[in-house]
Amino acid sequence: MTERQRRFTAGRRALTLLTALGSLAGTALVGAAPASGVPGGRIAPGVVYEQFDIQGTQGTAHGHLLRVDLTNPHVTLDLLYPGKVAARDTVSRLADARGAVAGVNGDFFNITETQHPGVEVTGASVGPAVASGRTLKAAVPNGQRFGPALPPGTSTEDVLGMGVDRRARLDDLTLTGSVRTAIGNFGLGGLNQYALPVNSVGAFTADWGSVSRVRATCGTDTDRAAPCSTDTHEVTVRGGRVVATADTPGRGAIEAGTTVLVGREAGAQELRKLVPGQPVKVRHRLVAADSKIPYRFALGGYPVLAGGQPLAGLDARTAAVRSAVGIGGGGRQVLLFSLDGGPAYKGLTIAEIADTMRELGSVDAFSLDGGGSSTLVARAPGAAGVAVRNHPSGGAERAVPNGIGVFTTP
């Protein structure tokens, strides 16, 4: 048992599964393939699709499941994302763009800015993200996240990932970084994040995209809706030297090899000491709490099942359409799960999701974004692209910042 599993105390909750594999009668989805008349079965070697009813406290829910066998050397997982952190697209387009045979939506994200009129919505995800072995971003402060309340003992740094050893696992990824200058050094509080800790400095790279960086200075560590900071500063570093400064965070694409440092409060005061021409070295990396094996991919969400037991304090009252991912077989069996959002079906509580994933064979499980974001796609054998297998609750696919893609090779 890992240190993270020891943190999670749990209580069992009963859930009766009514499994009924078969086809789902549905209607065409706007902008995606229809979810109608699709039977369960093999998608590709090592990848199987199933669907079934689940009897929850609010009524009958309908689940869509991908069983992924990582013992098959021709099957792997990776992050689906639009190429930039601050960008979104539908799961079906993300999967087809990468040639994935299946996938599910990923992390919660910055979906609205009604609390900060005039501030651009970034669309960026909450938690850390690693794609094809490359770090994309770190986690926002807990109080800045979107989504339901976190279970006790969890945080925005929790991730589900797969190592280069081809084993899936739960972990924490914490940012460690520094800004080193001739006049002093200071720590780095963020990497390509839509929200920075109060008094910190964050780094933005070409992976961020062209969206405004102002949102990073809004809210506080405990209150997402708090006003934007009035004490900010931005420094652009290229070729190891300061090339520009500004009092207000900017927008626009960041060139490769360039880092934009954004500071708020005490962080802004540190950045004001830097002037054009001054040498600056920025370092950052994500440090795993449990695994010493580098991650091929990782994304945020939060754990609901650890060591075969549901976490303590899971919400057992609020039912909703949800997505999740489960791990079994020592990390070699991965279950990608999404509920159907069609009007004929009900949702599940987080506690019911944990029990469902356990009944399906998971030892560990991780909640992903839900509601209108919940989308599961899979390619029929011989088809050129994926089809949406569930009915997203909004009637059409929602653009999301990332997802988990399933890939096969001959």
Short mmCIF file of C-alpha atoms in Angstrom, two decimals:
data_model
loop_
_atom_site.label_atom_id
_atom_site.label_comp_id
_atom_site.label_asym_id
_atom_site.label_seq_id
_atom_site.Cartn_x
_atom_site.Cartn_y
_atom_site.Cartn_z
CA MET A 1 0.00 0.00 0.00
CA THR A 2 1.36 3.42 -0.96
CA GLU A 3 1.46 6.49 1.23
CA ARG A 4 -1.45 7.99 -0.73
CA GLN A 5 -3.58 4.90 -0.03
CA ARG A 6 -2.84 5.13 3.69
CA ARG A 7 -4.30 8.64 3.70
CA PHE A 8 -7.64 7.37 2.47
CA THR A 9 -9.98 5.90 5.10
CA ALA A 10 -13.13 4.49 3.66
CA GLY A 11 -16.59 3.08 4.31
CA ARG A 12 -18.45 0.68 2.07
CA ARG A 13 -21.71 1.60 0.37
CA ALA A 14 -24.00 -0.93 -1.28
CA LEU A 15 -24.96 -0.62 -4.94
CA THR A 16 -26.79 -3.24 -6.98
CA LEU A 17 -25.70 -3.50 -10.59
CA LEU A 18 -28.22 -4.64 -13.15
CA THR A 19 -26.04 -5.62 -16.10
CA ALA A 20 -27.74 -5.77 -19.45
CA LEU A 21 -25.25 -5.73 -22.30
CA GLY A 22 -26.87 -4.78 -25.56
CA SER A 23 -27.65 -1.99 -27.96
CA LEU A 24 -28.82 1.50 -27.08
CA ALA A 25 -31.57 3.12 -29.14
CA GLY A 26 -30.75 6.79 -29.56
CA THR A 27 -30.68 9.72 -31.92
CA ALA A 28 -27.93 11.39 -33.88
CA LEU A 29 -25.71 13.82 -32.01
CA VAL A 30 -24.95 17.24 -33.39
CA GLY A 31 -21.39 17.38 -34.69
CA ALA A 32 -20.68 13.70 -33.94
CA ALA A 33 -21.59 10.19 -34.96
CA PRO A 34 -24.83 8.77 -33.54
CA ALA A 35 -24.96 6.64 -30.41
CA SER A 36 -27.70 4.42 -31.77
CA GLY A 37 -27.75 0.71 -32.43
CA VAL A 38 -24.16 0.06 -31.30
CA PRO A 39 -23.67 -3.38 -29.71
CA GLY A 40 -20.99 -4.22 -27.21
CA GLY A 41 -17.92 -6.12 -28.32
CA ARG A 42 -14.28 -5.87 -29.31
CA ILE A 43 -13.16 -2.48 -30.64
CA ALA A 44 -9.61 -3.65 -31.32
CA PRO A 45 -7.29 -6.31 -29.87
CA GLY A 46 -7.10 -5.53 -26.16
CA VAL A 47 -9.99 -3.02 -26.23
CA VAL A 48 -13.60 -4.07 -25.47
CA TYR A 49 -16.73 -1.90 -25.29
CA GLU A 50 -19.70 -2.72 -23.03
CA GLN A 51 -22.90 -1.01 -21.95
CA PHE A 52 -25.28 -1.86 -19.12
CA ASP A 53 -27.92 -0.56 -16.72
CA ILE A 54 -27.08 0.41 -13.14
CA GLN A 55 -29.72 0.69 -10.44
CA GLY A 56 -28.86 3.83 -8.45
CA THR A 57 -30.67 5.60 -5.65
CA GLN A 58 -32.32 8.00 -8.11
CA GLY A 59 -33.36 5.34 -10.60
CA THR A 60 -31.81 3.50 -13.54
CA ALA A 61 -28.56 4.83 -14.93
CA HIS A 62 -26.90 3.53 -18.09
CA GLY A 63 -23.16 2.98 -18.24
CA HIS A 64 -20.73 2.84 -21.15
CA LEU A 65 -17.42 1.10 -20.52
CA LEU A 66 -14.13 0.53 -22.32
CA ARG A 67 -11.96 -2.28 -20.97
CA VAL A 68 -8.35 -1.66 -21.96
CA ASP A 69 -5.79 -4.47 -21.57
CA LEU A 70 -2.30 -2.98 -21.25
CA THR A 71 -0.74 -6.45 -21.15
CA ASN A 72 -1.31 -6.37 -24.91
CA PRO A 73 1.86 -4.74 -26.30
CA HIS A 74 -0.11 -3.20 -29.14
CA VAL A 75 -2.36 -1.15 -26.83
CA THR A 76 -1.41 2.06 -25.04
CA LEU A 77 -2.91 5.20 -23.50
CA ASP A 78 -2.03 8.86 -23.87
CA LEU A 79 -3.47 12.30 -23.22
CA LEU A 80 -5.89 13.74 -25.77
CA TYR A 81 -5.66 17.54 -25.94
CA PRO A 82 -5.95 20.25 -28.63
CA GLY A 83 -2.21 21.05 -28.71
CA LYS A 84 -2.45 23.92 -26.21
CA VAL A 85 -3.40 24.01 -22.53
CA ALA A 86 -5.78 26.96 -22.92
CA ALA A 87 -7.87 25.40 -25.69
CA ARG A 88 -10.78 22.99 -26.04
CA ASP A 89 -12.28 20.57 -28.53
CA THR A 90 -14.72 17.66 -28.52
CA VAL A 91 -13.51 14.22 -27.50
CA SER A 92 -14.44 12.76 -30.91
CA ARG A 93 -12.36 15.36 -32.78
CA LEU A 94 -9.46 15.01 -30.35
CA ALA A 95 -9.51 11.23 -30.80
CA ASP A 96 -9.73 11.35 -34.59
CA ALA A 97 -6.98 13.96 -34.84
CA ARG A 98 -4.61 11.62 -32.99
CA GLY A 99 -5.85 8.38 -34.55
CA ALA A 100 -7.16 6.99 -31.26
CA VAL A 101 -9.52 4.02 -31.43
CA ALA A 102 -11.39 5.10 -28.28
CA GLY A 103 -11.39 7.64 -25.49
CA VAL A 104 -13.17 9.43 -22.68
CA ASN A 105 -13.28 13.05 -21.50
CA GLY A 106 -10.80 14.19 -18.85
CA ASP A 107 -10.25 16.82 -16.19
CA PHE A 108 -12.52 19.58 -14.84
CA PHE A 109 -11.72 23.00 -16.31
CA ASN A 110 -12.15 26.77 -16.26
CA ILE A 111 -15.55 26.83 -17.96
CA THR A 112 -16.91 30.26 -16.97
CA GLU A 113 -15.87 33.66 -15.61
CA THR A 114 -19.17 35.16 -14.52
CA GLN A 115 -17.42 36.17 -11.29
CA HIS A 116 -14.90 38.29 -13.22
CA PRO A 117 -16.70 40.26 -15.96
CA GLY A 118 -14.45 41.06 -18.88
CA VAL A 119 -11.89 38.37 -18.01
CA GLU A 120 -11.37 35.84 -20.79
CA VAL A 121 -12.32 32.23 -20.02
CA THR A 122 -9.24 30.08 -20.57
CA GLY A 123 -10.78 26.62 -20.94
CA ALA A 124 -7.65 25.26 -19.21
CA SER A 125 -7.86 22.20 -16.99
CA VAL A 126 -7.63 22.22 -13.19
CA GLY A 127 -4.98 19.61 -12.47
CA PRO A 128 -1.53 18.68 -13.75
CA ALA A 129 -1.20 17.38 -17.29
CA VAL A 130 1.47 15.27 -18.98
CA ALA A 131 1.23 14.27 -22.66
CA SER A 132 3.56 11.80 -24.40
CA GLY A 133 6.02 12.15 -21.53
CA ARG A 134 6.10 15.95 -21.67
CA THR A 135 4.89 18.17 -18.82
CA LEU A 136 2.20 20.62 -19.96
CA LYS A 137 0.97 22.23 -16.76
CA ALA A 138 0.67 22.10 -12.97
CA ALA A 139 -2.36 22.29 -10.64
CA VAL A 140 -4.30 25.40 -9.62
CA PRO A 141 -4.90 26.03 -5.87
CA ASN A 142 -7.67 23.89 -4.35
CA GLY A 143 -9.97 26.87 -3.87
CA GLN A 144 -9.70 27.81 -7.54
CA ARG A 145 -10.94 24.54 -8.98
CA PHE A 146 -14.17 23.91 -10.88
CA GLY A 147 -16.23 20.82 -10.10
CA PRO A 148 -17.84 19.21 -7.04
CA ALA A 149 -16.24 19.44 -3.60
CA LEU A 150 -13.08 17.38 -3.22
CA PRO A 151 -13.24 14.32 -0.94
CA PRO A 152 -11.25 14.68 2.32
CA GLY A 153 -7.54 14.06 1.86
CA THR A 154 -7.48 14.83 -1.85
CA SER A 155 -6.32 17.90 -3.78
CA THR A 156 -5.97 19.41 -7.23
CA GLU A 157 -2.53 17.74 -7.45
CA ASP A 158 -4.09 14.25 -7.61
CA VAL A 159 -3.63 12.56 -10.97
CA LEU A 160 -4.42 9.41 -12.88
CA GLY A 161 -1.57 8.46 -15.16
CA MET A 162 0.30 5.74 -16.97
CA GLY A 163 4.06 5.39 -16.55
CA VAL A 164 6.59 4.52 -19.20
CA ASP A 165 6.32 1.02 -17.68
CA ARG A 166 2.81 0.86 -19.23
CA ARG A 167 1.16 0.59 -15.81
CA ALA A 168 -1.65 2.93 -14.76
CA ARG A 169 -1.65 4.38 -11.24
CA LEU A 170 -2.96 7.14 -8.98
CA ASP A 171 -0.46 9.70 -7.73
CA ASP A 172 0.14 13.34 -6.77
CA LEU A 173 2.16 15.64 -9.04
CA THR A 174 3.56 18.74 -7.32
CA LEU A 175 5.28 21.59 -9.10
CA THR A 176 8.79 22.46 -8.04
CA GLY A 177 10.56 25.33 -9.76
CA SER A 178 12.66 28.43 -9.40
CA VAL A 179 13.55 31.72 -11.07
CA ARG A 180 17.27 32.45 -10.76
CA THR A 181 18.67 35.94 -11.41
CA ALA A 182 21.87 37.85 -10.70
CA ILE A 183 20.10 39.83 -7.97
CA GLY A 184 18.38 36.93 -6.24
CA ASN A 185 16.33 33.76 -6.63
CA PHE A 186 12.70 32.98 -5.86
CA GLY A 187 10.34 30.07 -6.16
CA LEU A 188 7.91 29.33 -8.97
CA GLY A 189 4.27 28.96 -7.98
CA GLY A 190 2.67 27.91 -11.23
CA LEU A 191 3.13 26.49 -14.73
CA ASN A 192 0.59 27.19 -17.49
CA GLN A 193 -2.21 27.53 -14.93
CA TYR A 194 -5.41 29.56 -15.18
CA ALA A 195 -5.02 30.48 -11.50
CA LEU A 196 -1.85 31.27 -9.53
CA PRO A 197 -1.44 31.15 -5.74
CA VAL A 198 -1.59 34.54 -4.03
CA ASN A 199 1.84 36.24 -3.80
CA SER A 200 3.38 33.92 -6.38
CA VAL A 201 5.03 33.93 -9.81
CA GLY A 202 3.87 31.59 -12.58
CA ALA A 203 5.56 30.56 -15.82
CA PHE A 204 3.72 30.45 -19.14
CA THR A 205 5.27 28.73 -22.16
CA ALA A 206 4.32 28.06 -25.77
CA ASP A 207 2.18 25.17 -24.47
CA TRP A 208 -0.24 27.67 -22.91
CA GLY A 209 -1.66 29.05 -26.16
CA SER A 210 -2.83 32.55 -27.06
CA VAL A 211 -5.52 33.12 -24.41
CA SER A 212 -5.12 36.08 -22.03
CA ARG A 213 -3.07 35.45 -18.90
CA VAL A 214 -5.12 37.88 -16.77
CA ARG A 215 -7.25 35.08 -15.28
CA ALA A 216 -4.14 33.75 -13.54
CA THR A 217 -4.21 36.77 -11.21
CA CYS A 218 -7.91 36.52 -10.26
CA GLY A 219 -9.44 34.91 -7.18
CA THR A 220 -7.51 33.67 -4.14
CA ASP A 221 -6.28 30.32 -2.89
CA THR A 222 -9.59 29.78 -1.07
CA ASP A 223 -12.09 31.82 -3.09
CA ARG A 224 -12.36 31.40 -6.85
CA ALA A 225 -14.80 34.33 -7.09
CA ALA A 226 -12.58 36.87 -5.27
CA PRO A 227 -11.66 39.95 -7.33
CA CYS A 228 -8.67 40.00 -9.65
CA SER A 229 -5.45 41.30 -8.12
CA THR A 230 -4.60 44.97 -8.69
CA ASP A 231 -0.90 44.30 -8.05
CA THR A 232 0.46 42.38 -11.06
CA HIS A 233 3.54 42.36 -13.27
CA GLU A 234 4.73 40.38 -16.28
CA VAL A 235 8.22 39.67 -17.58
CA THR A 236 9.10 38.01 -20.89
CA VAL A 237 12.28 35.92 -20.98
CA ARG A 238 13.84 34.77 -24.24
CA GLY A 239 17.27 33.29 -24.77
CA GLY A 240 17.90 33.45 -21.04
CA ARG A 241 17.40 37.21 -20.79
CA VAL A 242 14.56 39.62 -20.05
CA VAL A 243 13.25 41.11 -23.30
CA ALA A 244 10.07 42.88 -22.13
CA THR A 245 8.08 43.87 -19.05
CA ALA A 246 4.49 45.00 -18.44
CA ASP A 247 2.27 45.84 -15.48
CA THR A 248 -0.69 43.85 -16.81
CA PRO A 249 -0.61 40.22 -18.01
CA GLY A 250 -0.97 40.02 -21.77
CA ARG A 251 -2.34 37.63 -24.35
CA GLY A 252 -1.22 36.14 -27.66
CA ALA A 253 0.88 33.17 -28.70
CA ILE A 254 4.16 32.62 -26.85
CA GLU A 255 7.11 31.76 -29.08
CA ALA A 256 8.97 28.49 -28.61
CA GLY A 257 11.91 29.04 -26.29
CA THR A 258 10.17 31.96 -24.60
CA THR A 259 8.83 32.02 -21.04
CA VAL A 260 6.43 34.66 -19.76
CA LEU A 261 6.56 35.17 -15.99
CA VAL A 262 3.37 36.49 -14.39
CA GLY A 263 3.44 37.70 -10.79
CA ARG A 264 0.77 38.79 -8.36
CA GLU A 265 1.24 40.70 -5.06
CA ALA A 266 4.64 39.68 -3.59
CA GLY A 267 5.41 37.84 -6.83
CA ALA A 268 4.81 41.02 -8.82
CA GLN A 269 7.19 42.87 -6.54
CA GLU A 270 9.92 40.32 -7.28
CA LEU A 271 9.37 40.64 -11.02
CA ARG A 272 9.59 44.44 -10.91
CA LYS A 273 13.25 44.07 -9.95
CA LEU A 274 13.98 42.58 -13.38
CA VAL A 275 14.86 44.83 -16.32
CA PRO A 276 15.45 44.16 -20.03
CA GLY A 277 18.79 42.54 -20.73
CA GLN A 278 19.05 40.95 -17.30
CA PRO A 279 19.91 37.20 -17.30
CA VAL A 280 17.18 34.91 -15.94
CA LYS A 281 17.02 31.14 -15.68
CA VAL A 282 13.63 29.47 -15.14
CA ARG A 283 13.41 25.84 -14.03
CA HIS A 284 10.34 23.71 -13.39
CA ARG A 285 9.27 20.08 -13.12
CA LEU A 286 6.48 17.98 -11.66
CA VAL A 287 7.48 15.72 -8.77
CA ALA A 288 5.49 12.53 -8.10
CA ALA A 289 4.59 11.64 -4.52
CA ASP A 290 4.63 7.85 -5.01
CA SER A 291 6.06 6.68 -8.31
CA LYS A 292 9.70 6.98 -9.33
CA ILE A 293 8.76 5.96 -12.86
CA PRO A 294 8.26 8.82 -15.36
CA TYR A 295 4.73 9.29 -16.66
CA ARG A 296 3.81 8.83 -20.29
CA PHE A 297 0.58 10.67 -19.58
CA ALA A 298 -1.26 12.09 -16.57
CA LEU A 299 -4.30 14.26 -15.95
CA GLY A 300 -6.26 15.66 -13.04
CA GLY A 301 -9.53 14.77 -11.34
CA TYR A 302 -9.83 13.14 -7.93
CA PRO A 303 -9.66 9.63 -6.41
CA VAL A 304 -12.85 7.85 -5.33
CA LEU A 305 -11.52 4.34 -4.75
CA ALA A 306 -8.12 3.34 -3.30
CA GLY A 307 -6.93 -0.16 -2.49
CA GLY A 308 -10.37 -1.57 -3.25
CA GLN A 309 -12.18 0.70 -0.79
CA PRO A 310 -14.22 3.87 -1.44
CA LEU A 311 -12.71 7.01 0.07
CA ALA A 312 -14.34 8.35 3.21
CA GLY A 313 -16.66 11.32 2.81
CA LEU A 314 -17.79 10.71 -0.77
CA ASP A 315 -21.02 12.48 -1.69
CA ALA A 316 -23.87 9.97 -1.49
CA ARG A 317 -26.71 12.42 -2.22
CA THR A 318 -26.10 14.32 -5.47
CA ALA A 319 -26.74 12.23 -8.59
CA ALA A 320 -25.35 13.41 -11.92
CA VAL A 321 -23.98 12.20 -15.24
CA ARG A 322 -20.33 11.34 -14.58
CA SER A 323 -17.16 9.88 -16.10
CA ALA A 324 -14.48 7.90 -14.32
CA VAL A 325 -11.48 5.67 -14.88
CA GLY A 326 -10.64 2.51 -12.97
CA ILE A 327 -7.43 0.53 -12.51
CA GLY A 328 -7.04 -3.20 -11.87
CA GLY A 329 -4.62 -6.01 -12.55
CA GLY A 330 -1.65 -4.24 -11.00
CA GLY A 331 -2.13 -1.27 -13.30
CA ARG A 332 -2.40 -3.32 -16.47
CA GLN A 333 -6.20 -3.25 -16.74
CA VAL A 334 -7.85 0.15 -17.26
CA LEU A 335 -11.60 0.82 -17.29
CA LEU A 336 -12.83 4.01 -18.99
CA PHE A 337 -16.40 4.72 -17.91
CA SER A 338 -19.08 7.26 -18.73
CA LEU A 339 -22.77 7.51 -17.92
CA ASP A 340 -25.43 8.14 -20.50
CA GLY A 341 -26.98 11.59 -20.37
CA GLY A 342 -30.08 10.70 -22.35
CA PRO A 343 -33.47 11.67 -20.86
CA ALA A 344 -34.40 8.03 -20.21
CA TYR A 345 -31.63 7.63 -17.63
CA LYS A 346 -30.64 8.98 -14.23
CA GLY A 347 -27.25 9.89 -12.86
CA LEU A 348 -25.20 8.42 -10.02
CA THR A 349 -23.71 9.89 -6.88
CA ILE A 350 -19.93 9.94 -6.42
CA ALA A 351 -20.30 7.20 -3.79
CA GLU A 352 -22.20 5.11 -6.33
CA ILE A 353 -19.51 5.73 -8.94
CA ALA A 354 -16.90 4.38 -6.52
CA ASP A 355 -18.95 1.26 -5.87
CA THR A 356 -19.70 0.81 -9.56
CA MET A 357 -16.02 0.95 -10.47
CA ARG A 358 -15.23 -1.58 -7.75
CA GLU A 359 -17.99 -3.93 -8.97
CA LEU A 360 -16.53 -3.67 -12.47
CA GLY A 361 -13.15 -4.86 -11.22
CA SER A 362 -11.27 -1.69 -10.26
CA VAL A 363 -8.93 -1.59 -7.28
CA ASP A 364 -8.36 2.16 -7.67
CA ALA A 365 -10.67 4.63 -9.40
CA PHE A 366 -10.60 8.29 -10.34
CA SER A 367 -13.45 10.70 -11.03
CA LEU A 368 -13.26 12.78 -14.20
CA ASP A 369 -15.39 15.74 -15.28
CA GLY A 370 -19.10 15.04 -15.60
CA GLY A 371 -22.35 16.64 -16.64
CA GLY A 372 -22.29 17.90 -20.21
CA SER A 373 -18.59 16.97 -20.47
CA SER A 374 -19.15 13.22 -20.01
CA THR A 375 -18.38 11.63 -23.37
CA LEU A 376 -17.17 8.18 -24.35
CA VAL A 377 -16.13 7.44 -27.92
CA ALA A 378 -15.02 4.31 -29.72
CA ARG A 379 -14.30 3.29 -33.29
CA ALA A 380 -16.27 0.41 -34.76
CA PRO A 381 -14.06 -2.24 -36.39
CA GLY A 382 -13.20 -1.06 -39.89
CA ALA A 383 -14.50 2.49 -39.36
CA ALA A 384 -12.37 5.51 -40.21
CA GLY A 385 -13.26 7.47 -37.08
CA VAL A 386 -14.78 7.15 -33.63
CA ALA A 387 -18.47 7.30 -32.75
CA VAL A 388 -19.95 8.82 -29.59
CA ARG A 389 -21.30 5.86 -27.61
CA ASN A 390 -23.19 7.69 -24.85
CA HIS A 391 -25.62 10.59 -25.14
CA PRO A 392 -23.94 13.73 -23.70
CA SER A 393 -26.43 15.38 -21.36
CA GLY A 394 -26.42 18.65 -23.29
CA GLY A 395 -27.61 16.92 -26.45
CA ALA A 396 -24.27 17.36 -28.20
CA GLU A 397 -20.59 16.97 -27.37
CA ARG A 398 -19.04 19.68 -25.22
CA ALA A 399 -15.60 21.00 -26.07
CA VAL A 400 -13.18 19.94 -23.30
CA PRO A 401 -9.49 20.60 -22.60
CA ASN A 402 -8.33 16.99 -22.49
CA GLY A 403 -9.22 13.32 -22.30
CA ILE A 404 -7.75 9.84 -22.21
CA GLY A 405 -7.09 8.28 -25.58
CA VAL A 406 -6.74 4.57 -26.39
CA PHE A 407 -4.26 3.76 -29.16
CA THR A 408 -3.42 0.53 -30.96
CA THR A 409 -0.64 -0.51 -33.32
CA PRO A 410 -0.59 -3.38 -35.83
#
